[in-house]
Amino acid sequence: MPNVLLESKGLKQYFPTGKKRNEKKHLKRLSLEAVKIYKTTNPDAASDLKQKDLFDNIYKQFEEGKTFNDELKHVLIEYSALSKVHGERLYVKANDGIDIQIFEGETVGLVGESGCGKSTFGRSILKLYEPTAGEIFFEGVNITDYSETKMVPLRQEMQIIFQDPYSSLNPRQTVGQIIGEALLEHGIYKSRNDEWENYVKEIMQTCGLDDYMIYRYPHEFSGGQRQRIGIARALALKPKFIVCDEAVSALDVSIQSQVINLLNDLQKKFGLAYLFISHDLSVVKHISDRIGVMYLGDMVEFADKNSLYENPLHPYTKALLSAIPETDLDKMRKKKRILLEGDIPSNVIVPTGCKFHTRCPIKQDICTLEVPEFKEVEKGHSVACHFYGADL
């Protein structure tokens, strides 16, 4: 089995908003609502008690295990869940405790809706962002507290291909300067001499770019060619690990396939490991060995690609996979489309308990109150759900 190249343990990336959570008005609203519901079903309820005292009495009975009608029970559960987070400082919780291992020479795909924290995670494990909490290991060494200066040698080993091939290239530099700048910064070459230029041309040819393009500027290239320049820049230092942040999402389908095939060829040639971030589930399946599914800053499911696509366990994963278009008419007719209601919640004021419970078709009371543990339920297949595997 290959060695672990990169690992994150409980990685959190919070960005402060400078504000403080205040649930007092929501708690008051819920207590009034609970009393109103209670009085409709119990007309002789202690009318001499103050509203607050009556609610305190109802809530005490609820905590002791007394059963109420469904409407009142749901209000009390919501009150209980909100009261646990009262007064918390507000942060944008981009990553909320991510555990992942990436082995040498493999591709790990990462999927999820926009805003779920995929790109932030990719930049955090490269320490382009300083993590709020958790640990990052590269080749077994804890690099979490490495300073910018101490990270410089590791920059040769860890690179990134950015999402936008238009804004990620300096318009004032030629292609040769863009690809070869890091070679000078890291002292691999001392100046832009013939040896430096020949090496840059070699990298360009490896990435499907012709020699004569070395003196051209980014505006003279198409989107696909620009992305090849970005790949060549990442490859120039001969890294071991590359984060591909939506590396093909801005490209036409035909160009996507060319770039993906190029990434596969480079992986076989140089033994690279990729973290491949994408929205396109078909592309991720094609290029990845193992796949992680993220929702609102959490990893909700992680498995090898065959297990994930053939036997998804988390309801969110099932909903994502049901959205993949089918070209086979028979399969399309038999396929069950799972439509999630509502929008993805705020990653500032996140739902209590399981973050997916606001949209989950199989949620129960426990989902509102308790965060599900992310655990391995089958060999190599981990999931965070109280009722994983249930039919939708």
Coordinates of C-alpha atoms in Angstrom, one line a residue:
M1 CA 0.0 0.0 0.0
P2 CA 1.4 3.5 -0.9
N3 CA 2.5 5.8 1.8
V4 CA 0.3 8.7 3.1
L5 CA 1.5 11.8 1.4
L6 CA -0.7 14.4 3.0
E7 CA -3.2 14.2 5.9
S8 CA -5.5 16.6 7.7
K9 CA -6.8 15.9 11.2
G10 CA -9.8 17.9 12.4
L11 CA -8.9 20.8 10.1
K12 CA -11.1 23.9 10.8
Q13 CA -11.0 27.2 8.9
Y14 CA -13.1 29.9 10.5
F15 CA -13.2 33.5 9.3
P16 CA -14.4 35.9 12.0
T17 CA -17.3 38.3 11.2
G18 CA -16.8 40.5 14.2
K19 CA -20.4 39.9 15.3
K20 CA -21.9 37.9 18.1
R21 CA -24.8 35.4 17.9
N22 CA -27.9 36.5 19.8
E23 CA -30.8 34.0 19.9
K24 CA -32.8 35.7 22.7
K25 CA -35.5 36.9 20.4
H26 CA -35.8 33.5 18.7
L27 CA -35.9 31.7 22.1
K28 CA -38.6 34.1 23.3
R29 CA -40.6 33.5 20.1
L30 CA -40.4 29.8 20.5
S31 CA -41.4 29.9 24.2
L32 CA -44.5 32.0 23.4
E33 CA -45.3 29.6 20.5
A34 CA -45.0 26.6 22.8
V35 CA -47.3 28.1 25.4
K36 CA -49.9 29.0 22.7
I37 CA -49.9 25.4 21.3
Y38 CA -50.0 24.0 24.8
K39 CA -53.0 26.1 25.8
T40 CA -55.0 25.1 22.6
T41 CA -54.7 21.4 23.6
N42 CA -54.9 22.1 27.4
P43 CA -57.6 24.8 27.8
D44 CA -57.5 24.4 31.6
A45 CA -53.7 24.9 31.8
A46 CA -52.6 26.9 34.8
S47 CA -54.1 30.3 33.8
D48 CA -52.8 31.9 37.0
L49 CA -49.2 31.2 36.0
K50 CA -47.2 33.8 34.1
Q51 CA -46.3 32.9 30.5
K52 CA -42.7 32.3 31.4
D53 CA -43.5 30.1 34.4
L54 CA -45.8 28.0 32.3
F55 CA -43.2 27.6 29.6
D56 CA -40.6 26.6 32.1
N57 CA -43.0 24.0 33.5
I58 CA -43.6 22.6 30.0
Y59 CA -40.0 22.6 29.1
K60 CA -39.1 20.8 32.3
Q61 CA -41.6 18.1 31.6
F62 CA -40.2 17.8 28.0
E63 CA -36.6 17.3 29.4
E64 CA -37.9 14.7 31.8
G65 CA -39.3 12.7 28.9
K66 CA -43.0 13.6 28.8
T67 CA -44.5 13.3 25.3
F68 CA -46.5 16.1 23.7
N69 CA -48.2 16.4 20.3
D70 CA -45.9 16.6 17.3
E71 CA -46.4 20.3 16.8
L72 CA -45.4 21.2 20.3
K73 CA -42.6 18.6 20.4
H74 CA -40.9 20.2 17.3
V75 CA -41.0 23.6 18.9
L76 CA -39.5 22.4 22.1
I77 CA -36.8 20.5 20.2
E78 CA -35.9 23.7 18.2
Y79 CA -35.8 25.6 21.5
S80 CA -33.5 23.0 23.0
A81 CA -31.2 23.1 20.0
L82 CA -30.9 26.9 19.8
S83 CA -30.4 27.3 23.6
K84 CA -27.2 25.3 23.3
V85 CA -25.5 27.8 21.0
H86 CA -26.8 31.0 22.6
G87 CA -24.1 33.8 22.8
E88 CA -21.6 32.1 20.4
R89 CA -19.3 34.5 18.4
L90 CA -20.1 34.4 14.7
Y91 CA -17.6 33.0 12.2
V92 CA -17.8 31.9 8.6
K93 CA -17.3 28.2 9.1
A94 CA -15.7 27.3 5.8
N95 CA -14.2 24.0 7.1
D96 CA -15.6 22.5 10.3
G97 CA -13.2 19.7 11.2
I98 CA -12.0 17.8 8.1
D99 CA -10.2 14.4 8.4
I100 CA -8.7 13.1 5.2
Q101 CA -5.7 11.1 3.9
I102 CA -4.2 11.4 0.5
F103 CA -1.8 8.7 -0.6
E104 CA 1.2 8.9 -3.0
G105 CA 0.2 8.8 -6.7
E106 CA -3.6 8.8 -6.1
T107 CA -6.3 11.3 -7.0
V108 CA -8.9 12.3 -4.3
G109 CA -12.0 14.0 -5.7
L110 CA -13.9 16.6 -3.6
V111 CA -17.5 17.5 -4.5
G112 CA -20.3 19.6 -3.1
E113 CA -22.4 22.6 -3.7
S114 CA -20.9 26.1 -4.1
G115 CA -19.9 27.6 -0.8
C116 CA -19.4 24.3 1.0
G117 CA -15.7 24.9 1.6
K118 CA -14.0 22.8 -1.1
S119 CA -11.6 25.5 -2.4
T120 CA -10.9 26.8 1.2
F121 CA -9.9 23.3 2.2
G122 CA -7.6 23.0 -0.8
R123 CA -5.9 26.2 0.1
S124 CA -5.7 25.4 3.8
I125 CA -3.9 22.2 3.3
L126 CA -1.3 24.1 1.2
K127 CA -1.2 26.6 4.0
L128 CA -2.2 29.5 1.7
Y129 CA -4.6 30.1 4.6
E130 CA -3.6 29.5 8.2
P131 CA -5.9 26.9 9.7
T132 CA -8.0 28.0 12.7
A133 CA -7.6 24.6 14.3
G134 CA -6.5 21.0 13.5
E135 CA -3.3 19.6 12.1
I136 CA -1.8 19.2 8.6
F137 CA 0.9 16.5 8.0
F138 CA 3.0 16.3 4.8
E139 CA 5.0 13.1 4.4
G140 CA 4.5 12.4 8.1
V141 CA 5.8 15.8 9.3
N142 CA 3.4 18.2 11.1
I143 CA 3.5 21.4 9.2
T144 CA 0.6 23.1 10.9
D145 CA 2.7 25.7 12.7
Y146 CA 5.2 26.3 9.9
S147 CA 5.9 29.9 9.2
E148 CA 5.9 31.3 5.6
T149 CA 9.7 31.1 5.6
K150 CA 9.8 27.5 6.7
M151 CA 7.1 26.7 4.1
V152 CA 9.3 27.9 1.2
P153 CA 11.1 24.6 0.6
L154 CA 7.8 22.7 0.7
R155 CA 6.3 25.0 -2.0
Q156 CA 8.3 22.9 -4.5
E157 CA 6.5 19.8 -3.3
M158 CA 3.0 21.3 -3.1
Q159 CA 1.4 23.3 -5.9
I160 CA -2.1 24.4 -7.1
I161 CA -3.9 24.9 -10.4
F162 CA -6.3 27.7 -9.9
Q163 CA -9.9 27.7 -11.1
D164 CA -10.0 30.7 -13.4
P165 CA -7.4 30.5 -16.3
Y166 CA -8.0 34.1 -17.0
S167 CA -7.4 35.9 -13.7
S168 CA -4.8 33.4 -12.4
L169 CA -2.1 34.4 -15.0
N170 CA -0.2 37.7 -14.8
P171 CA -1.1 39.7 -18.0
R172 CA 2.2 41.6 -17.9
Q173 CA 4.3 38.4 -18.0
T174 CA 5.1 36.2 -21.0
V175 CA 4.3 32.5 -20.8
G176 CA 8.0 31.7 -20.2
Q177 CA 8.1 34.2 -17.3
I178 CA 4.9 32.8 -15.8
I179 CA 6.1 29.2 -15.9
G180 CA 9.8 29.8 -15.1
E181 CA 9.5 32.5 -12.4
A182 CA 9.3 30.0 -9.5
L183 CA 12.4 28.2 -10.8
L184 CA 14.4 31.5 -10.2
E185 CA 12.7 32.1 -6.9
H186 CA 13.7 28.7 -5.5
G187 CA 17.2 29.0 -6.9
I188 CA 16.9 26.0 -9.3
Y189 CA 18.2 28.3 -12.0
K190 CA 20.2 31.5 -11.3
S191 CA 19.1 33.5 -14.4
R192 CA 17.0 33.4 -17.5
N193 CA 19.8 31.7 -19.5
D194 CA 19.6 29.1 -22.3
E195 CA 19.4 26.2 -19.8
W196 CA 16.4 27.9 -18.0
E197 CA 14.7 28.5 -21.3
N198 CA 15.2 25.0 -22.6
Y199 CA 13.7 23.6 -19.4
V200 CA 10.7 25.8 -19.6
K201 CA 10.2 24.8 -23.2
E202 CA 10.4 21.1 -22.1
I203 CA 7.7 21.6 -19.5
M204 CA 5.5 23.5 -22.1
Q205 CA 5.9 20.6 -24.6
T206 CA 4.9 18.1 -21.8
C207 CA 1.7 20.1 -21.3
G208 CA 0.9 20.4 -25.0
L209 CA 2.2 23.9 -25.6
D210 CA 4.5 24.7 -28.6
D211 CA 8.0 26.2 -28.1
Y212 CA 7.2 29.5 -30.0
M213 CA 4.5 30.3 -27.4
I214 CA 7.2 31.1 -24.7
Y215 CA 7.3 34.8 -25.7
R216 CA 3.6 35.3 -26.0
Y217 CA 1.3 36.9 -23.4
P218 CA -1.8 35.3 -21.8
H219 CA -4.3 37.4 -23.8
E220 CA -3.2 35.6 -26.9
F221 CA -4.4 32.2 -25.8
S222 CA -7.7 30.4 -25.5
G223 CA -9.1 29.2 -22.2
G224 CA -7.9 25.7 -22.7
Q225 CA -4.4 26.9 -23.6
R226 CA -4.3 29.2 -20.5
Q227 CA -5.2 26.3 -18.3
R228 CA -2.3 24.3 -19.8
I229 CA -0.1 27.2 -18.9
G230 CA -1.4 27.0 -15.3
I231 CA -0.7 23.3 -15.3
A232 CA 2.8 23.8 -16.7
R233 CA 3.5 26.4 -14.0
A234 CA 2.4 24.0 -11.3
L235 CA 4.5 21.2 -12.8
A236 CA 7.7 23.2 -13.3
L237 CA 9.0 22.6 -9.8
K238 CA 8.3 18.8 -10.0
P239 CA 5.9 18.7 -7.1
K240 CA 4.6 15.5 -5.4
F241 CA 1.1 17.0 -4.7
I242 CA -1.1 19.3 -6.7
V243 CA -4.5 20.8 -5.7
C244 CA -6.6 21.1 -8.9
D245 CA -9.2 23.7 -7.8
E246 CA -12.0 23.5 -10.4
A247 CA -9.2 23.0 -13.0
V248 CA -11.6 22.3 -15.9
S249 CA -14.9 24.0 -14.8
A250 CA -14.3 27.1 -17.0
L251 CA -13.5 25.1 -20.1
D252 CA -15.6 23.7 -23.0
V253 CA -16.4 20.0 -22.7
S254 CA -14.0 19.0 -25.5
I255 CA -11.2 21.0 -23.9
Q256 CA -12.1 19.5 -20.5
S257 CA -11.4 16.0 -21.7
Q258 CA -8.0 17.1 -23.2
V259 CA -7.0 18.7 -19.9
I260 CA -8.2 15.7 -17.8
N261 CA -6.3 13.3 -20.1
L262 CA -3.2 15.5 -19.7
L263 CA -3.5 15.4 -15.9
N264 CA -3.8 11.6 -16.0
D265 CA -0.8 11.3 -18.3
L266 CA 1.3 13.6 -16.0
Q267 CA 0.3 11.6 -13.0
K268 CA 1.5 8.3 -14.5
K269 CA 4.7 9.9 -15.8
F270 CA 5.7 11.8 -12.6
G271 CA 3.8 9.8 -9.8
L272 CA 1.8 12.9 -8.8
A273 CA -1.0 13.0 -6.2
Y274 CA -4.0 15.2 -6.8
L275 CA -6.8 16.7 -4.8
F276 CA -9.3 17.3 -7.6
I277 CA -12.0 19.8 -6.6
S278 CA -15.1 19.9 -8.9
H279 CA -18.9 20.3 -9.2
D280 CA -19.0 17.8 -12.1
L281 CA -19.7 14.4 -10.7
S282 CA -19.0 12.7 -14.0
V283 CA -15.6 14.3 -14.3
V284 CA -14.7 13.4 -10.7
K285 CA -15.7 9.8 -11.2
H286 CA -13.5 9.6 -14.3
I287 CA -10.3 11.0 -12.8
S288 CA -10.6 10.0 -9.0
D289 CA -9.6 7.0 -7.0
R290 CA -11.5 8.0 -3.9
I291 CA -14.1 10.7 -3.5
G292 CA -15.2 12.9 -0.6
V293 CA -18.5 14.7 -0.4
M294 CA -18.7 18.0 1.5
Y295 CA -21.7 19.8 2.8
L296 CA -21.6 23.2 4.6
G297 CA -18.0 22.8 5.8
D298 CA -18.3 19.1 6.8
M299 CA -17.2 15.9 5.1
V300 CA -20.4 13.9 5.0
E301 CA -19.2 10.8 3.0
F302 CA -15.8 9.5 1.8
A303 CA -15.2 6.3 -0.1
D304 CA -13.5 4.8 -3.2
K305 CA -15.3 5.9 -6.4
N306 CA -17.0 2.6 -7.1
S307 CA -18.4 2.2 -3.6
L308 CA -19.7 5.8 -3.6
Y309 CA -21.4 5.7 -7.0
E310 CA -22.8 2.1 -6.6
N311 CA -23.8 2.3 -2.9
P312 CA -24.1 5.9 -1.6
L313 CA -25.1 6.0 2.1
H314 CA -25.6 9.7 2.9
P315 CA -29.0 11.2 1.7
Y316 CA -27.1 14.2 0.3
T317 CA -24.8 12.0 -1.7
K318 CA -27.8 10.2 -3.1
A319 CA -29.4 13.5 -4.1
L320 CA -26.2 14.6 -5.9
L321 CA -25.8 11.4 -7.8
S322 CA -29.5 11.4 -8.9
A323 CA -28.8 14.7 -10.7
I324 CA -26.2 13.2 -13.0
P325 CA -27.6 13.2 -16.6
E326 CA -28.1 9.8 -18.3
T327 CA -27.6 9.2 -22.0
D328 CA -29.2 5.8 -21.9
L329 CA -33.0 6.2 -22.2
D330 CA -33.9 3.1 -20.3
K331 CA -31.7 4.1 -17.4
M332 CA -33.1 7.6 -17.5
R333 CA -36.7 6.3 -17.2
K334 CA -35.8 4.0 -14.3
K335 CA -33.7 6.6 -12.5
K336 CA -35.3 8.2 -9.4
R337 CA -34.6 12.0 -9.2
I338 CA -34.3 13.2 -5.6
L339 CA -35.1 16.9 -5.3
L340 CA -34.0 18.6 -2.1
E341 CA -36.2 21.3 -0.8
G342 CA -34.9 24.7 0.2
D343 CA -31.4 26.3 -0.2
I344 CA -28.1 25.5 1.4
P345 CA -28.1 27.3 4.8
S346 CA -25.8 30.0 5.9
N347 CA -22.3 28.9 6.9
V348 CA -22.3 31.7 9.5
I349 CA -25.4 30.7 11.5
V350 CA -25.3 27.0 10.8
P351 CA -28.2 24.6 11.6
T352 CA -28.0 22.8 15.0
G353 CA -27.3 19.1 15.1
C354 CA -26.8 17.6 11.6
K355 CA -26.3 20.6 9.2
F356 CA -28.2 18.7 6.5
H357 CA -31.4 18.2 8.6
T358 CA -33.1 21.4 7.2
R359 CA -33.2 19.7 3.7
C360 CA -33.1 16.0 4.6
P361 CA -36.0 13.9 3.5
I362 CA -35.4 11.2 6.3
K363 CA -34.6 13.5 9.3
Q364 CA -35.7 12.6 12.8
D365 CA -35.7 14.5 16.1
I366 CA -32.2 13.4 16.9
C367 CA -30.9 15.0 13.7
T368 CA -31.8 18.5 15.1
L369 CA -30.1 17.9 18.4
E370 CA -27.0 15.8 17.8
V371 CA -24.2 16.1 15.3
P372 CA -23.6 12.7 13.7
E373 CA -20.2 11.2 14.0
F374 CA -18.1 10.8 10.9
K375 CA -17.2 7.1 11.1
E376 CA -16.2 4.2 8.9
V377 CA -19.3 2.0 8.4
E378 CA -17.8 -0.3 5.8
K379 CA -14.2 -1.0 4.8
G380 CA -12.9 2.3 3.3
H381 CA -16.3 3.9 3.4
S382 CA -17.0 6.6 6.0
V383 CA -20.2 8.6 6.5
A384 CA -21.7 11.1 8.9
C385 CA -25.4 10.4 9.2
H386 CA -27.6 9.0 12.0
F387 CA -29.7 7.0 9.5
Y388 CA -27.1 6.3 6.7
G389 CA -28.3 3.9 4.0
A390 CA -32.0 4.5 4.6
D391 CA -34.2 4.6 1.5
L392 CA -35.3 8.1 0.4

